[in-house]
Short mmCIF file of C-alpha atoms and ligand atoms in Angstrom, two decimals:
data_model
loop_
_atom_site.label_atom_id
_atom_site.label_comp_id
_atom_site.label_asym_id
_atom_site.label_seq_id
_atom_site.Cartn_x
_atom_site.Cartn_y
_atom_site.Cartn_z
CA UNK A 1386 0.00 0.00 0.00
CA UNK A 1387 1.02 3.45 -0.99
CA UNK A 1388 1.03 5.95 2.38
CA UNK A 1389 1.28 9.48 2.47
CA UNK A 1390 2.51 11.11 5.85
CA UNK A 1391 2.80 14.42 7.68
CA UNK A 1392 3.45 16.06 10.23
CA UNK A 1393 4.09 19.50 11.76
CA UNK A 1394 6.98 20.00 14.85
CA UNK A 1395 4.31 18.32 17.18
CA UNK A 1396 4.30 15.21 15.53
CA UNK A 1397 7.67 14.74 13.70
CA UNK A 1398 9.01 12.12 16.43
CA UNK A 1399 5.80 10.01 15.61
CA UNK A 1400 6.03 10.56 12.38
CA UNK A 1401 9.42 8.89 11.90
CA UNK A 1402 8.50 6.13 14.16
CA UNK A 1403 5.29 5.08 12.11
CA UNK A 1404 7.32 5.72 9.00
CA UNK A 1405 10.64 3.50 9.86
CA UNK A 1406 7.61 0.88 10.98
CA UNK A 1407 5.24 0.72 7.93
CA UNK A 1408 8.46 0.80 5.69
CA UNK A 1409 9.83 -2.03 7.31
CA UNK A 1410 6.33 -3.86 7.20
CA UNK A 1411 6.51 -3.35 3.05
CA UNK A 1412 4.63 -0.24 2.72
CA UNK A 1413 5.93 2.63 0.07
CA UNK A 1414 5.58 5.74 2.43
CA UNK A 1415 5.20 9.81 0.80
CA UNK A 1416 6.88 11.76 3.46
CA UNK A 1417 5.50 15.18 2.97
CA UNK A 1418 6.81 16.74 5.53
CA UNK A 1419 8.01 18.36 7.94
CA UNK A 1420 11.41 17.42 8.01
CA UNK A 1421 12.35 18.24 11.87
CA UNK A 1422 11.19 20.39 15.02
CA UNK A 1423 10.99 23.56 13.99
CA UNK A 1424 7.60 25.19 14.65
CA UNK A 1425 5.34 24.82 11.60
CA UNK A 1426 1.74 25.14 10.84
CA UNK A 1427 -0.28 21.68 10.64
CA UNK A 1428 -3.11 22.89 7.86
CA UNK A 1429 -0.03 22.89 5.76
CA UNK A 1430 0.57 19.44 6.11
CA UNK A 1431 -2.95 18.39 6.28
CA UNK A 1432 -3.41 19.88 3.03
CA UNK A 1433 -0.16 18.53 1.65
CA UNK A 1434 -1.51 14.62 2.76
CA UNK A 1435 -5.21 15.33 1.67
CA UNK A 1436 -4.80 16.04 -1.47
CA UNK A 1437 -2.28 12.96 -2.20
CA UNK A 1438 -5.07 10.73 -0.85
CA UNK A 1439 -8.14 12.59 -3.10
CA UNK A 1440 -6.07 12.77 -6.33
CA UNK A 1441 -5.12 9.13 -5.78
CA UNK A 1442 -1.26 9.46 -5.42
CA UNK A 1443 -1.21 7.72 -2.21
CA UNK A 1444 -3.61 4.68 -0.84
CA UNK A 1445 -4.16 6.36 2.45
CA UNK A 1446 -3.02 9.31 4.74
CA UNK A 1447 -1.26 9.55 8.17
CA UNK A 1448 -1.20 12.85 9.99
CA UNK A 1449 0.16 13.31 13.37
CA UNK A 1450 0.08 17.07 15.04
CA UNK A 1451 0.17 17.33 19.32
CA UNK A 1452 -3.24 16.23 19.65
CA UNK A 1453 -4.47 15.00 16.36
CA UNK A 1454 -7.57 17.21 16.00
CA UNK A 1455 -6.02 20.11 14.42
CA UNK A 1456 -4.68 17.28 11.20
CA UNK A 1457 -8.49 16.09 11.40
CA UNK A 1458 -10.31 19.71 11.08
CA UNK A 1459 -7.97 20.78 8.40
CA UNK A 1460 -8.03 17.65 6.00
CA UNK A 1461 -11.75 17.33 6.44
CA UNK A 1462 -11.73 20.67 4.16
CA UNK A 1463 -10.45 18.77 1.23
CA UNK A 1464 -13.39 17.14 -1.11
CA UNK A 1465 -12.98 13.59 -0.55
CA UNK A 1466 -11.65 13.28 2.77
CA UNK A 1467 -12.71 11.25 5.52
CA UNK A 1468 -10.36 12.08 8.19
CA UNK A 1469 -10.73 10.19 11.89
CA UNK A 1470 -8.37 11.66 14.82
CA UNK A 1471 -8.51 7.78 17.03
CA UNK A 1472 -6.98 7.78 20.20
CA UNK A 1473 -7.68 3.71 19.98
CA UNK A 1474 -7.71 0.79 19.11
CA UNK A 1475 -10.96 -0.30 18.18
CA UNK A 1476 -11.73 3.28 16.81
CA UNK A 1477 -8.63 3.06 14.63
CA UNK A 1478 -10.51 -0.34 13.12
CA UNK A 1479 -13.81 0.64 12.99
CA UNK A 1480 -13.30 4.09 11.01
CA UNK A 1481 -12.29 2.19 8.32
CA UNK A 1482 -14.51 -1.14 8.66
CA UNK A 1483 -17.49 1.63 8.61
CA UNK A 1484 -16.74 5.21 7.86
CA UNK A 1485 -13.91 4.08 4.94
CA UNK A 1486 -11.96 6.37 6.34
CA UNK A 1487 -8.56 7.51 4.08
CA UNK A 1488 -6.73 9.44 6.74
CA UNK A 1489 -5.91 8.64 10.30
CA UNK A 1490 -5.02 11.15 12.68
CA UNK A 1491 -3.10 10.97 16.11
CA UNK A 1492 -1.84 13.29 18.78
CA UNK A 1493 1.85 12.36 19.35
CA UNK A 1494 1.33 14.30 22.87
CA UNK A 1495 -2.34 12.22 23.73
CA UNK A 1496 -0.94 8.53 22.58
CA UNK A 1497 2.21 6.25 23.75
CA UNK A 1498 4.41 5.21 20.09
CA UNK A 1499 3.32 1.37 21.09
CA UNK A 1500 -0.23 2.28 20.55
CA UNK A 1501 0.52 4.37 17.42
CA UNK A 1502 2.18 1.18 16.19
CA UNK A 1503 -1.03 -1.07 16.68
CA UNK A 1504 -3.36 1.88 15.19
CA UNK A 1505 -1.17 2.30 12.20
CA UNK A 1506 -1.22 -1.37 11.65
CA UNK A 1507 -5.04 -1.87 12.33
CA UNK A 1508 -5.81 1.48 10.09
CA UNK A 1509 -4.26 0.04 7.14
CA UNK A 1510 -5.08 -3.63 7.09
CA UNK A 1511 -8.73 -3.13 8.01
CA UNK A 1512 -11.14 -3.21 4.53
CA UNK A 1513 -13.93 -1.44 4.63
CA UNK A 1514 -17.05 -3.12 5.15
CA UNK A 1515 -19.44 -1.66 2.45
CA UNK A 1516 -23.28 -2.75 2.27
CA UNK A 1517 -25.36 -0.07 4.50
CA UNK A 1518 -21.81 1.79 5.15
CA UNK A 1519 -21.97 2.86 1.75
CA UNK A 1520 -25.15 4.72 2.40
CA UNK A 1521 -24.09 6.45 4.86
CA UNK A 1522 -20.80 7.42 3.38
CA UNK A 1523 -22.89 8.41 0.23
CA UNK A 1524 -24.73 10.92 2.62
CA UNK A 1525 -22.33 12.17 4.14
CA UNK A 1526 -20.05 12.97 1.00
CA UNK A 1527 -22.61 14.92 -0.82
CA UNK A 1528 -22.57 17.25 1.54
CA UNK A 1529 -19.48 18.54 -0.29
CA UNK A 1530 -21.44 19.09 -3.48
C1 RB5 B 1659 1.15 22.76 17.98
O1 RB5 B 1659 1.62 23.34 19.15
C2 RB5 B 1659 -0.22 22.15 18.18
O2 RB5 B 1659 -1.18 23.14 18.30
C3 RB5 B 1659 -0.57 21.21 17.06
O3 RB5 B 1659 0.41 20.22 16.96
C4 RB5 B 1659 -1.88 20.46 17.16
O4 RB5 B 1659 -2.01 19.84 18.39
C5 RB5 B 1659 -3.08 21.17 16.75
O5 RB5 B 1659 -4.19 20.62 16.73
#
């Protein structure tokens, strides 16, 4: 799978962690950014990651800021988006069994790296379920018209 990732200065560490990880685990990763701790602006990055996963040059996106939401509200902007901020598990599962979710978000400051690890893994091996999903995600998406 094809994953595009970013980050601002909040969640660079992460970012590196999940990126040495999913690389390892045969994954082609587009690191977008940002390249160290300097302070930065996360809609930047959000945008940078949305708009890989709507025009189809990446599979799915991973954004990590301090808390996550900040990566969520801005990608959500971009037509086509479906971005969940999960601070578990299960969530991490579920948004994409039912809400076909394309980008995960996560708070480097909220979350332990272990638990990013098992998130990352469970966002991008979990299909999405379809059937009366589909529905719903029809719904919601024309709202953007
Ligand atoms: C940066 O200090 C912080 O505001 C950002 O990483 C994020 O948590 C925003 O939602």
């Amino acid at each position: 799978m094809k994953l595009a990732m970013g980050a601002d200065h909040g969640g660079y560490s992460l970012k590196e962690i999940l990126k040495k990880h999913l690389v390892e685990a045969g994954h082609e990763v587009l690191d977008l950014g940002t390249h160290d701790t300097s302070s930065c602006n996360y809609p930047d990055y959000a945008a940078k990651v949305a708009y890989a996963v709507a025009d189809k040059d990446a599979d799915l996106g991973v954004l990590i800021c301090g808390t996550g939401i900040g990566m969520s509200i801005a990608a959500n902007k971009i037509h086509g988006i479906r971005a969940a901020c999960c601070g578990d598990t299960y969530s991490a599962a579920m948004t994409r069994n039912h809400n076909n979710a394309n980008v995960l978000c996560l708070g480097e400051r909220v979350i332990g790296y272990g638990l990013a690890l098992d998130m990352v893994d469970l966002f991008v091996d979990t299909p999405f379920e379809g059937g009366r999903h589909q529905r719903r995600i029809d719904k919601m998406m024309a709202y953007e018209a």
